[in-house]
Amino acid sequence: MTKKAWGGRFGEELNDKALAFSASVDVDQRLAAEDVEGSIAHVRMLAERGIVPLEDALNIERGLTHIAEEIAAGEFEFTDAREDVHMNIEATLTERIGAAGGKLHTARSRNDQVATDMRLFTRRACEHTAASIDAVLAVLASRARTEIHVLMPGYTHLQRAQPVRLSHHLLAWAEMLGRDRGRMLDAAARMNESPLGAAALAGTTFDLDREATAHALGFRRPMRNSLDAVADRDFLVEAVAALANCAVHLSRIGEELVLWSSQEFGFVEMSDAFTTGSSIMPQKKNPDMAELIRGKTGRVVGDLVSLLVMLKGLPLAYNRDMQEDKRPVFDAFDTVDDSLEVLTGCVATARFDGDRMRAALREGFADATELADYLAARGVPFREAHHVVGALVARASAEKKVLSELSLEVLKAAHEAFDQDVYEALDFERAVERRALVGGPARAQVTSQTERLVGELMARGVDTAEVAERFGVKVTGR
Ligand code: ARG
């Protein structure tokens, strides 16, 4: 874009460095499809209202459609000289169809144009991420079903605490990600309003039909305030905040997979397809994908911070600073979408080692609470029971035994309320089954939560079995 294009106000060309500094087309060309979509809705409405002759509008629409096809086919040449995606498309249109192309921008500013593009893009991106989350949920549900018999220690402070089911743990991940999905869709719903017609900041004197363009673009309604329409990017903050939350969840899941695949835990072996070797140590099988999911989270959090800091202190309405919103938004979506897809594959194909989990349960005294509850159920004050069992754990530990290997005599010496049936309480399966409250790890609870999830997925058109097969879900366990 030469200075002349801005009109008579400018005599001199823009400095080369300034041009390179301010051009954004390398990044915002990603909005091309949305930009054309918005322009077509706008020009149709202009013709409808008699603001632009129908023939010009039809030529513009044809020209734009052709450009959109070229862009989709990778045949369109964007140039920095035309600054951004909007100017690139419009200038090419005018080159091709002649002066009538200049009518497209009647009663519109790049300010409402870019805000519209970003809302269209982000609304779709949120829906796409929600669908990627659904794929993880389907794989988690599928594995929760088939690994239902596998017991493992639940942890607090990363110390073995109480027995749970592996399926229960997998469903905890599903809960976390399910809320992220909800946040993505909430953000998409709230941003679904049309800035078009706000023009630069104060609307326009032309008698636009803002309802019509809003409707044509699938927006709920026109935005109510023209200043707000071009000035705020809170909808991006909201979407990226939801992504950051999701990334933090993914990072925690990645961390657990890293821990579990260590030799110290040995709870899981990631498939060859999602691990790498070492260039020097032949024995190594590294959980790189899980580590990278964890590692990339920092960038997504950074994207959120970039947006917030970019907005802080900006006076209404539009400021050029806001052009910097795109990189973090694109990066956050790309990173989270990729992480979700990789995680889906990792979880689908991982081999869980139920024997190692059970051994960890035994060695970890994860049944100590059972023993204390046993006494408490027989009238012993819980604090006293806790103390008695603590002493028994110390003793068993010193003798390199597990609790169920202590003789009844030893138990009775610690407290007379102990009886032969105490050994039933020390059975891990029973311990888990006794935790049958809503949300607990008992088989019936976990099964009903799994089936509820499968049903919810089905209701939104996601077939758990199909997704599981597509991602190559394994059945392991034991
Ligand atoms: N590339 C610009 C952006 O993304 C488009 C809006 C430019 N508006 C302006 N008044 N210079 O923010």
Short mmCIF file of N, CA and C in Angstrom, two decimals, residues 357-476:
data_model
loop_
_atom_site.label_atom_id
_atom_site.label_comp_id
_atom_site.label_asym_id
_atom_site.label_seq_id
_atom_site.Cartn_x
_atom_site.Cartn_y
_atom_site.Cartn_z
N MET A 357 0.86 -51.47 39.92
CA MET A 357 0.00 -50.59 40.73
C MET A 357 -0.41 -51.29 42.02
N ARG A 358 -0.73 -52.57 41.89
CA ARG A 358 -1.14 -53.32 43.08
C ARG A 358 0.02 -53.48 44.07
N ALA A 359 1.19 -53.71 43.52
CA ALA A 359 2.37 -53.83 44.39
C ALA A 359 2.61 -52.52 45.13
N ALA A 360 2.41 -51.41 44.43
CA ALA A 360 2.60 -50.11 45.06
C ALA A 360 1.57 -49.89 46.17
N LEU A 361 0.38 -50.43 45.97
CA LEU A 361 -0.65 -50.33 47.00
C LEU A 361 -0.22 -51.04 48.27
N ARG A 362 0.28 -52.25 48.08
CA ARG A 362 0.68 -53.08 49.23
C ARG A 362 1.83 -52.44 49.99
N GLU A 363 2.85 -52.08 49.24
CA GLU A 363 4.05 -51.53 49.89
C GLU A 363 3.79 -50.17 50.52
N GLY A 364 2.77 -49.51 50.05
CA GLY A 364 2.55 -48.13 50.50
C GLY A 364 1.65 -48.01 51.70
N PHE A 365 1.24 -49.13 52.31
CA PHE A 365 0.32 -49.09 53.45
C PHE A 365 -0.96 -48.32 53.11
N ALA A 366 -1.39 -48.46 51.87
CA ALA A 366 -2.59 -47.74 51.45
C ALA A 366 -3.83 -48.28 52.13
N ASP A 367 -3.66 -49.33 52.94
CA ASP A 367 -4.80 -49.88 53.67
C ASP A 367 -4.84 -49.44 55.13
N ALA A 368 -3.93 -48.53 55.49
CA ALA A 368 -3.88 -48.10 56.90
C ALA A 368 -5.19 -47.44 57.32
N THR A 369 -5.78 -46.66 56.42
CA THR A 369 -7.05 -46.00 56.77
C THR A 369 -8.14 -47.04 57.04
N GLU A 370 -8.06 -48.17 56.29
CA GLU A 370 -9.06 -49.24 56.49
C GLU A 370 -9.02 -49.73 57.94
N LEU A 371 -7.79 -49.89 58.39
CA LEU A 371 -7.59 -50.41 59.74
C LEU A 371 -8.13 -49.41 60.77
N ALA A 372 -7.85 -48.14 60.57
CA ALA A 372 -8.33 -47.11 61.50
C ALA A 372 -9.86 -47.05 61.45
N ASP A 373 -10.43 -47.12 60.23
CA ASP A 373 -11.89 -47.09 60.10
C ASP A 373 -12.50 -48.31 60.78
N TYR A 374 -11.83 -49.45 60.68
CA TYR A 374 -12.29 -50.69 61.32
C TYR A 374 -12.48 -50.46 62.82
N LEU A 375 -11.45 -49.87 63.43
CA LEU A 375 -11.55 -49.61 64.88
C LEU A 375 -12.64 -48.58 65.16
N ALA A 376 -12.67 -47.51 64.35
CA ALA A 376 -13.65 -46.45 64.58
C ALA A 376 -15.07 -46.99 64.48
N ALA A 377 -15.27 -47.94 63.54
CA ALA A 377 -16.59 -48.53 63.37
C ALA A 377 -16.97 -49.37 64.58
N ARG A 378 -15.97 -49.75 65.38
CA ARG A 378 -16.24 -50.52 66.60
C ARG A 378 -16.18 -49.65 67.84
N GLY A 379 -16.42 -48.38 67.65
CA GLY A 379 -16.58 -47.47 68.78
C GLY A 379 -15.32 -46.82 69.29
N VAL A 380 -14.18 -47.15 68.71
CA VAL A 380 -12.94 -46.51 69.16
C VAL A 380 -12.90 -45.09 68.58
N PRO A 381 -12.64 -44.08 69.40
CA PRO A 381 -12.56 -42.71 68.85
C PRO A 381 -11.53 -42.68 67.72
N PHE A 382 -11.87 -42.00 66.63
CA PHE A 382 -11.00 -42.08 65.44
C PHE A 382 -9.58 -41.64 65.74
N ARG A 383 -9.44 -40.60 66.56
CA ARG A 383 -8.07 -40.11 66.86
C ARG A 383 -7.23 -41.22 67.51
N GLU A 384 -7.88 -41.96 68.40
CA GLU A 384 -7.16 -43.05 69.08
C GLU A 384 -6.82 -44.15 68.06
N ALA A 385 -7.83 -44.47 67.23
CA ALA A 385 -7.62 -45.51 66.21
C ALA A 385 -6.44 -45.12 65.31
N HIS A 386 -6.41 -43.86 64.91
CA HIS A 386 -5.35 -43.33 64.05
C HIS A 386 -3.98 -43.58 64.71
N HIS A 387 -3.93 -43.30 66.01
CA HIS A 387 -2.67 -43.46 66.74
C HIS A 387 -2.25 -44.93 66.79
N VAL A 388 -3.22 -45.79 67.10
CA VAL A 388 -2.93 -47.23 67.19
C VAL A 388 -2.40 -47.75 65.85
N VAL A 389 -3.07 -47.38 64.78
CA VAL A 389 -2.67 -47.88 63.46
C VAL A 389 -1.31 -47.31 63.07
N GLY A 390 -1.07 -46.06 63.43
CA GLY A 390 0.24 -45.46 63.14
C GLY A 390 1.36 -46.30 63.74
N ALA A 391 1.14 -46.75 64.95
CA ALA A 391 2.15 -47.57 65.61
C ALA A 391 2.30 -48.92 64.89
N LEU A 392 1.18 -49.47 64.43
CA LEU A 392 1.25 -50.75 63.70
C LEU A 392 2.00 -50.60 62.37
N VAL A 393 1.78 -49.47 61.70
CA VAL A 393 2.49 -49.21 60.44
C VAL A 393 3.99 -49.14 60.72
N ALA A 394 4.36 -48.46 61.79
CA ALA A 394 5.78 -48.33 62.14
C ALA A 394 6.38 -49.72 62.37
N ARG A 395 5.60 -50.54 63.06
CA ARG A 395 6.09 -51.88 63.36
C ARG A 395 6.24 -52.73 62.09
N ALA A 396 5.19 -52.72 61.28
CA ALA A 396 5.23 -53.50 60.03
C ALA A 396 6.39 -53.03 59.16
N SER A 397 6.53 -51.73 59.09
CA SER A 397 7.60 -51.16 58.27
C SER A 397 8.96 -51.64 58.76
N ALA A 398 9.15 -51.62 60.09
CA ALA A 398 10.43 -52.06 60.66
C ALA A 398 10.67 -53.54 60.37
N GLU A 399 9.58 -54.32 60.35
CA GLU A 399 9.72 -55.77 60.10
C GLU A 399 9.63 -56.11 58.62
N LYS A 400 9.59 -55.06 57.77
CA LYS A 400 9.48 -55.24 56.31
C LYS A 400 8.27 -56.09 55.95
N LYS A 401 7.16 -55.81 56.61
CA LYS A 401 5.91 -56.52 56.31
C LYS A 401 4.87 -55.54 55.81
N VAL A 402 3.79 -56.09 55.22
CA VAL A 402 2.63 -55.25 54.95
C VAL A 402 1.64 -55.49 56.07
N LEU A 403 0.63 -54.63 56.20
CA LEU A 403 -0.26 -54.70 57.37
C LEU A 403 -0.96 -56.04 57.50
N SER A 404 -1.37 -56.61 56.35
CA SER A 404 -2.11 -57.87 56.43
C SER A 404 -1.22 -59.04 56.86
N GLU A 405 0.08 -58.81 56.92
CA GLU A 405 0.98 -59.87 57.39
C GLU A 405 1.20 -59.83 58.90
N LEU A 406 0.64 -58.82 59.56
CA LEU A 406 0.75 -58.79 61.02
C LEU A 406 -0.24 -59.80 61.59
N SER A 407 0.18 -60.56 62.61
CA SER A 407 -0.70 -61.59 63.17
C SER A 407 -1.80 -60.95 64.00
N LEU A 408 -2.89 -61.70 64.17
CA LEU A 408 -4.00 -61.20 64.97
C LEU A 408 -3.53 -60.89 66.38
N GLU A 409 -2.62 -61.70 66.85
CA GLU A 409 -2.06 -61.51 68.19
C GLU A 409 -1.43 -60.12 68.32
N VAL A 410 -0.63 -59.78 67.30
CA VAL A 410 0.02 -58.47 67.30
C VAL A 410 -1.03 -57.36 67.25
N LEU A 411 -2.03 -57.56 66.40
CA LEU A 411 -3.07 -56.55 66.26
C LEU A 411 -3.82 -56.37 67.58
N LYS A 412 -4.19 -57.50 68.18
CA LYS A 412 -4.95 -57.46 69.43
C LYS A 412 -4.16 -56.80 70.54
N ALA A 413 -2.86 -57.02 70.51
CA ALA A 413 -2.01 -56.38 71.52
C ALA A 413 -2.04 -54.87 71.34
N ALA A 414 -2.21 -54.43 70.11
CA ALA A 414 -2.26 -52.99 69.87
C ALA A 414 -3.62 -52.43 70.28
N HIS A 415 -4.67 -53.20 70.00
CA HIS A 415 -6.01 -52.80 70.46
C HIS A 415 -6.93 -54.01 70.52
N GLU A 416 -7.66 -54.14 71.64
CA GLU A 416 -8.46 -55.36 71.82
C GLU A 416 -9.65 -55.43 70.89
N ALA A 417 -10.03 -54.31 70.25
CA ALA A 417 -11.19 -54.33 69.34
C ALA A 417 -10.91 -55.09 68.04
N PHE A 418 -9.65 -55.39 67.76
CA PHE A 418 -9.33 -56.14 66.53
C PHE A 418 -9.81 -57.57 66.64
N ASP A 419 -10.33 -58.09 65.53
CA ASP A 419 -10.79 -59.48 65.48
C ASP A 419 -10.42 -60.09 64.13
N GLN A 420 -10.70 -61.39 63.99
CA GLN A 420 -10.31 -62.10 62.77
C GLN A 420 -10.78 -61.40 61.48
N ASP A 421 -12.01 -60.81 61.52
CA ASP A 421 -12.56 -60.20 60.31
C ASP A 421 -11.79 -58.95 59.85
N VAL A 422 -10.81 -58.55 60.65
CA VAL A 422 -10.02 -57.38 60.25
C VAL A 422 -9.30 -57.62 58.92
N TYR A 423 -8.98 -58.89 58.65
CA TYR A 423 -8.21 -59.17 57.43
C TYR A 423 -9.04 -58.92 56.17
N GLU A 424 -10.38 -59.03 56.36
CA GLU A 424 -11.24 -58.68 55.23
C GLU A 424 -11.15 -57.19 54.93
N ALA A 425 -11.04 -56.42 56.01
CA ALA A 425 -10.96 -54.96 55.82
C ALA A 425 -9.68 -54.59 55.09
N LEU A 426 -8.69 -55.46 55.20
CA LEU A 426 -7.40 -55.15 54.58
C LEU A 426 -7.32 -55.59 53.12
N ASP A 427 -8.41 -56.09 52.62
CA ASP A 427 -8.44 -56.47 51.20
C ASP A 427 -8.70 -55.21 50.38
N PHE A 428 -7.79 -54.94 49.43
CA PHE A 428 -7.88 -53.67 48.69
C PHE A 428 -9.17 -53.55 47.88
N GLU A 429 -9.53 -54.65 47.26
CA GLU A 429 -10.76 -54.63 46.45
C GLU A 429 -11.94 -54.20 47.32
N ARG A 430 -12.02 -54.83 48.50
CA ARG A 430 -13.14 -54.47 49.38
C ARG A 430 -13.03 -53.03 49.86
N ALA A 431 -11.79 -52.62 50.11
CA ALA A 431 -11.59 -51.24 50.59
C ALA A 431 -12.13 -50.26 49.55
N VAL A 432 -11.86 -50.54 48.30
CA VAL A 432 -12.34 -49.64 47.24
C VAL A 432 -13.87 -49.74 47.14
N GLU A 433 -14.38 -50.97 47.23
CA GLU A 433 -15.83 -51.15 47.08
C GLU A 433 -16.62 -50.50 48.20
N ARG A 434 -15.99 -50.37 49.36
CA ARG A 434 -16.70 -49.71 50.47
C ARG A 434 -16.87 -48.21 50.21
N ARG A 435 -16.06 -47.66 49.29
CA ARG A 435 -16.17 -46.22 49.00
C ARG A 435 -17.16 -46.02 47.84
N ALA A 436 -18.41 -46.22 48.21
CA ALA A 436 -19.45 -46.30 47.17
C ALA A 436 -20.33 -45.06 47.14
N LEU A 437 -19.91 -44.01 47.83
CA LEU A 437 -20.68 -42.77 47.76
C LEU A 437 -20.59 -42.20 46.35
N VAL A 438 -21.51 -41.30 46.05
CA VAL A 438 -21.45 -40.60 44.76
C VAL A 438 -20.05 -40.00 44.58
N GLY A 439 -19.44 -40.26 43.45
CA GLY A 439 -18.12 -39.68 43.18
C GLY A 439 -16.97 -40.52 43.70
N GLY A 440 -17.28 -41.68 44.29
CA GLY A 440 -16.23 -42.51 44.86
C GLY A 440 -15.70 -43.54 43.87
N PRO A 441 -14.67 -44.32 44.31
CA PRO A 441 -14.00 -45.24 43.39
C PRO A 441 -14.62 -46.64 43.28
N ALA A 442 -15.72 -46.89 44.00
CA ALA A 442 -16.33 -48.22 43.92
C ALA A 442 -16.76 -48.49 42.47
N ARG A 443 -16.72 -49.77 42.12
CA ARG A 443 -16.96 -50.15 40.73
C ARG A 443 -18.28 -49.59 40.18
N ALA A 444 -19.35 -49.70 40.97
CA ALA A 444 -20.65 -49.25 40.47
C ALA A 444 -20.65 -47.75 40.18
N GLN A 445 -19.99 -47.01 41.07
CA GLN A 445 -19.90 -45.55 40.86
C GLN A 445 -19.12 -45.23 39.60
N VAL A 446 -17.95 -45.86 39.48
CA VAL A 446 -17.09 -45.55 38.34
C VAL A 446 -17.77 -45.96 37.04
N THR A 447 -18.43 -47.11 37.09
CA THR A 447 -19.12 -47.58 35.90
C THR A 447 -20.24 -46.62 35.51
N SER A 448 -20.99 -46.16 36.52
CA SER A 448 -22.10 -45.28 36.15
C SER A 448 -21.56 -43.94 35.65
N GLN A 449 -20.44 -43.47 36.20
CA GLN A 449 -19.85 -42.21 35.69
C GLN A 449 -19.33 -42.40 34.26
N THR A 450 -18.76 -43.56 34.03
CA THR A 450 -18.25 -43.82 32.68
C THR A 450 -19.39 -43.84 31.67
N GLU A 451 -20.45 -44.54 32.03
CA GLU A 451 -21.58 -44.66 31.09
C GLU A 451 -22.29 -43.32 30.91
N ARG A 452 -22.32 -42.52 31.98
CA ARG A 452 -22.90 -41.18 31.83
C ARG A 452 -22.08 -40.39 30.81
N LEU A 453 -20.75 -40.47 30.92
CA LEU A 453 -19.88 -39.74 29.99
C LEU A 453 -20.08 -40.24 28.55
N VAL A 454 -20.12 -41.56 28.41
CA VAL A 454 -20.32 -42.13 27.07
C VAL A 454 -21.65 -41.65 26.50
N GLY A 455 -22.67 -41.60 27.34
CA GLY A 455 -23.99 -41.15 26.89
C GLY A 455 -23.98 -39.68 26.49
N GLU A 456 -23.28 -38.86 27.27
CA GLU A 456 -23.19 -37.43 26.95
C GLU A 456 -22.47 -37.23 25.62
N LEU A 457 -21.40 -38.00 25.44
CA LEU A 457 -20.66 -37.90 24.18
C LEU A 457 -21.56 -38.31 23.02
N MET A 458 -22.27 -39.38 23.22
CA MET A 458 -23.16 -39.88 22.16
C MET A 458 -24.19 -38.82 21.81
N ALA A 459 -24.73 -38.16 22.84
CA ALA A 459 -25.75 -37.13 22.61
C ALA A 459 -25.20 -35.98 21.76
N ARG A 460 -23.89 -35.78 21.82
CA ARG A 460 -23.35 -34.74 20.95
C ARG A 460 -22.70 -35.33 19.71
N GLY A 461 -23.05 -36.56 19.41
CA GLY A 461 -22.63 -37.14 18.15
C GLY A 461 -21.25 -37.76 18.16
N VAL A 462 -20.69 -37.97 19.36
CA VAL A 462 -19.36 -38.57 19.45
C VAL A 462 -19.51 -40.02 19.88
N ASP A 463 -19.12 -40.93 18.99
CA ASP A 463 -19.24 -42.36 19.25
C ASP A 463 -17.95 -42.85 19.89
N THR A 464 -18.03 -43.16 21.17
CA THR A 464 -16.84 -43.54 21.94
C THR A 464 -16.08 -44.69 21.29
N ALA A 465 -16.81 -45.70 20.87
CA ALA A 465 -16.15 -46.87 20.29
C ALA A 465 -15.43 -46.50 18.99
N GLU A 466 -16.05 -45.64 18.21
CA GLU A 466 -15.43 -45.23 16.93
C GLU A 466 -14.15 -44.45 17.20
N VAL A 467 -14.21 -43.51 18.13
CA VAL A 467 -13.02 -42.70 18.45
C VAL A 467 -11.92 -43.60 19.00
N ALA A 468 -12.32 -44.53 19.88
CA ALA A 468 -11.34 -45.43 20.48
C ALA A 468 -10.62 -46.23 19.40
N GLU A 469 -11.38 -46.69 18.43
CA GLU A 469 -10.77 -47.48 17.37
C GLU A 469 -9.85 -46.61 16.50
N ARG A 470 -10.32 -45.42 16.22
CA ARG A 470 -9.53 -44.52 15.37
C ARG A 470 -8.18 -44.20 16.02
N PHE A 471 -8.17 -44.06 17.34
CA PHE A 471 -6.92 -43.73 18.02
C PHE A 471 -6.18 -44.98 18.50
N GLY A 472 -6.69 -46.14 18.14
CA GLY A 472 -5.98 -47.38 18.45
C GLY A 472 -5.95 -47.74 19.92
N VAL A 473 -7.09 -47.59 20.58
CA VAL A 473 -7.14 -47.90 22.03
C VAL A 473 -6.72 -49.34 22.29
N LYS A 474 -5.89 -49.49 23.31
CA LYS A 474 -5.41 -50.80 23.76
C LYS A 474 -6.24 -51.26 24.93
N VAL A 475 -6.25 -52.56 25.14
CA VAL A 475 -6.81 -53.09 26.38
C VAL A 475 -5.66 -53.76 27.10
N THR A 476 -5.33 -53.29 28.29
CA THR A 476 -4.20 -53.89 29.01
C THR A 476 -4.66 -54.30 30.39
#
